[in-house]
XYZ file of N, CA and C in Angstrom:
267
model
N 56.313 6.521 27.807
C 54.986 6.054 27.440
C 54.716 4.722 28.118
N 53.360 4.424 28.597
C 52.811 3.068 28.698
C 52.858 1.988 28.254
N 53.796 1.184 28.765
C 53.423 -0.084 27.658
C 52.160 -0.456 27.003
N 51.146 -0.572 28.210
C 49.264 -0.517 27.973
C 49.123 0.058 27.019
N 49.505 1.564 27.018
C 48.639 2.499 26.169
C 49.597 2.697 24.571
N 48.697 2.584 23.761
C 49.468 2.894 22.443
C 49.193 4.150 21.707
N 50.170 5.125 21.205
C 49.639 6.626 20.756
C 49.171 6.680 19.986
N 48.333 7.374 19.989
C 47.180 7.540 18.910
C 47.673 8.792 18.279
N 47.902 8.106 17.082
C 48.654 9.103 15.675
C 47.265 10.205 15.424
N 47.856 11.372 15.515
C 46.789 12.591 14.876
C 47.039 12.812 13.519
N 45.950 12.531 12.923
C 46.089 13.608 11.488
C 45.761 14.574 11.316
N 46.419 15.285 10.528
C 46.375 16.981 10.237
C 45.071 17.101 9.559
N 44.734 18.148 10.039
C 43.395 19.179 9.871
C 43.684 20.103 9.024
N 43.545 20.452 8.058
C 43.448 21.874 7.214
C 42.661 22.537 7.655
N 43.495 24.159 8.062
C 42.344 25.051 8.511
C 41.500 25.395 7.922
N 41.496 25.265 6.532
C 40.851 25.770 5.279
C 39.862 24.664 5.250
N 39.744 23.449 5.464
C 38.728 22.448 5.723
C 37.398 22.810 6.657
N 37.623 23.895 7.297
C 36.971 24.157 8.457
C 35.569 24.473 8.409
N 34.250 23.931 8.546
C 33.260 24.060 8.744
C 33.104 25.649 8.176
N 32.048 26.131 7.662
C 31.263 27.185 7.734
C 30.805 28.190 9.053
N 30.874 29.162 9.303
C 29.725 29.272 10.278
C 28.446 30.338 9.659
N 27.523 29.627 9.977
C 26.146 29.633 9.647
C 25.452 30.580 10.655
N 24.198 30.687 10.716
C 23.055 31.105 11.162
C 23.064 30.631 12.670
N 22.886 29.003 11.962
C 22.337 27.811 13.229
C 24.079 27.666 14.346
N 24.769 27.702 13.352
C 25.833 27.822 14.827
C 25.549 29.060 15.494
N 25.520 30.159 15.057
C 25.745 31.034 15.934
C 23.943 31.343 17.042
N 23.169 30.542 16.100
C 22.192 30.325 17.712
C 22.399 29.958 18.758
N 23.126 28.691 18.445
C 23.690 27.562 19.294
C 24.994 28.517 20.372
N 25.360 29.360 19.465
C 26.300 29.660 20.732
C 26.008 30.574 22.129
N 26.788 30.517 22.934
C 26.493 31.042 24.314
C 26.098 32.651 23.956
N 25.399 33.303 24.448
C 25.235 34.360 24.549
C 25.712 35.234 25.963
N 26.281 36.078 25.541
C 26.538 37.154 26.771
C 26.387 38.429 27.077
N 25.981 39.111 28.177
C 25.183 40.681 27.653
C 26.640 41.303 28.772
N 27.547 41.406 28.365
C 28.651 42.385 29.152
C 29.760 41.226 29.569
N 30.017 40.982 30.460
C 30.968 39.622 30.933
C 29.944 38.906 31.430
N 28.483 38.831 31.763
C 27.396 37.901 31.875
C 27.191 37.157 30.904
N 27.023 35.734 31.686
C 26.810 34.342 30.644
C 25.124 34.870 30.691
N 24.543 34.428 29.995
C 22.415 34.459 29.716
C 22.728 32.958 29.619
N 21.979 32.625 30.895
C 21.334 31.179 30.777
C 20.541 30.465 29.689
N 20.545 29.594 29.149
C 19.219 28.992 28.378
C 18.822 27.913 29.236
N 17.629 27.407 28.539
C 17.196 25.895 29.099
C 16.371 26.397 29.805
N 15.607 25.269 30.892
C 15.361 25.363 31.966
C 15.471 25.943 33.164
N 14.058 26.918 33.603
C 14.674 27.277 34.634
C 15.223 26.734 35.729
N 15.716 26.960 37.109
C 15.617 26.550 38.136
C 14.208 26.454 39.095
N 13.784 25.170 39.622
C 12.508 24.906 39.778
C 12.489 25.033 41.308
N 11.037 25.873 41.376
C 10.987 26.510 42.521
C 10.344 25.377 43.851
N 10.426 24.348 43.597
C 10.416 23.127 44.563
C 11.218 21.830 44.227
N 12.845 22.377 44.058
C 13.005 20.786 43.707
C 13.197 19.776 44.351
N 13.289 19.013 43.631
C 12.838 17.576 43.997
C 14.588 17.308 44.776
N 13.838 16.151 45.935
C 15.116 15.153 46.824
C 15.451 14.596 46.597
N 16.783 13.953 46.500
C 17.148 12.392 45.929
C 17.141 11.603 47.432
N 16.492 10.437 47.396
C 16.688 9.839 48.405
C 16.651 8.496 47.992
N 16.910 7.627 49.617
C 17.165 5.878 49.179
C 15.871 5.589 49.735
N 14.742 4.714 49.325
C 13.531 4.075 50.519
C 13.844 2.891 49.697
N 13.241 2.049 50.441
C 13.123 0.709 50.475
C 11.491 0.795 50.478
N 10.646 0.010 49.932
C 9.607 -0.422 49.739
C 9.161 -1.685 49.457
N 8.215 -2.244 50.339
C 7.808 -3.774 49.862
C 7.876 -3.954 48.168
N 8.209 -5.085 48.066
C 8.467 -5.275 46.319
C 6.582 -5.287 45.656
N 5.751 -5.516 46.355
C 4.157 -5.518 46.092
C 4.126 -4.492 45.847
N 4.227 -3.656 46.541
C 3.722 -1.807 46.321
C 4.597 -1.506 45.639
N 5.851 -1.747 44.948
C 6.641 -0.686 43.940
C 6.188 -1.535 43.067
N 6.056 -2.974 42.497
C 5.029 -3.756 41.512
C 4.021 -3.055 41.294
N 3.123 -2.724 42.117
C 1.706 -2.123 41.552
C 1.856 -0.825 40.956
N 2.961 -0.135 41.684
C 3.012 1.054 41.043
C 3.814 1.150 39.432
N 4.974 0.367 39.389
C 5.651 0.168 37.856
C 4.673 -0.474 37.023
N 3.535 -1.491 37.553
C 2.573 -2.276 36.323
C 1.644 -0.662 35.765
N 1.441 0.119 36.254
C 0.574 1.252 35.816
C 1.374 1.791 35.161
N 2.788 1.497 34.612
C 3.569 1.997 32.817
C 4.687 3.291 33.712
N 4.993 3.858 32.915
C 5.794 5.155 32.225
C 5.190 5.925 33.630
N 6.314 7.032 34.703
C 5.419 7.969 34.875
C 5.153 6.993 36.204
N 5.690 5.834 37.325
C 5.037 5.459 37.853
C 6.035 6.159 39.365
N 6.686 6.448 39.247
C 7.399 7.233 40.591
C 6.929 8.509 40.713
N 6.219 9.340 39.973
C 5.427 10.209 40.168
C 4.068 9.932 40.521
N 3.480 9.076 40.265
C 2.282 8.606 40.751
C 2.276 8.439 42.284
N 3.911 7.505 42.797
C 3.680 7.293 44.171
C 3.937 8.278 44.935
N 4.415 9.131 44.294
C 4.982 10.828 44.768
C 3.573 11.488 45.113
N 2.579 11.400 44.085
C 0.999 11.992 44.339
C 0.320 10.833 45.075
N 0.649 9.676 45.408
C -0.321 9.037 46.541
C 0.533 9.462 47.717
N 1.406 9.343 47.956
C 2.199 10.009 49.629
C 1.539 11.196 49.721
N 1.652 12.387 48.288
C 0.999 13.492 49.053
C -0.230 14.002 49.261
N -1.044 12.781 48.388
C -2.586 12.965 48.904
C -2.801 12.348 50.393
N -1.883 10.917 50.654
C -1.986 10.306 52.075
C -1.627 11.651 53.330
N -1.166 12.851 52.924
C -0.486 13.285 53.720
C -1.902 14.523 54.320
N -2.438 14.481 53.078
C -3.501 15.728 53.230
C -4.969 15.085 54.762
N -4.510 14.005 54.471
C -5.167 13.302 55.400
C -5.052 12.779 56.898
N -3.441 12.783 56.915
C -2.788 11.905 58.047
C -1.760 12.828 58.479
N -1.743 12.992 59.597
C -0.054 13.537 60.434
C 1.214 12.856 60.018
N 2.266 13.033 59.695
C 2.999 11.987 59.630
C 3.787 11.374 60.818
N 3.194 12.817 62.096
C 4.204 12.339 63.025
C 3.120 11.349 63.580
């Protein structure tokens, strides 16, 4: 053992202690139709989005964060209205 690390004593669990299972767990659990997992959630989105690095004058990412919540999507819809207009090459 680690000198650093000190063991962390387990205490015993009674199996008989053991939670219920309910309704709501078994919503919660994974579903499968044969050896297929069924997805939940969200689908997969049919344009997703890029992660990228830009650099931007600190003025223009200011104007855009003072307009609140929701402001990197805003500059996302001014690039692509600028675009409907302009070549980029």
């Amino acid at each position: 053992m680690n000198a650093n690390k000190h063991a962390t004593p387990t205490e015993w669990i009674d199996p008989d202690d053991a939670p219920e299972l309910t309704e709501e767990f078994f919503e919660q659990a994974d579903e499968y139709v044969g050896d297929q997992l069924v997805r939940r959630g969200r689908p997969p989105a049919e344009r997703p989005k890029q992660a990228l690095t830009v650099r931007y004058d600190a003025d223009v990412v200011e104007a855009f964060k003072a307009t609140g919540k929701g402001w990197q999507t805003r500059m996302n819809d001014a690039l692509r209205d600028w675009l409907k207009t302009h070549s980029p090459a």
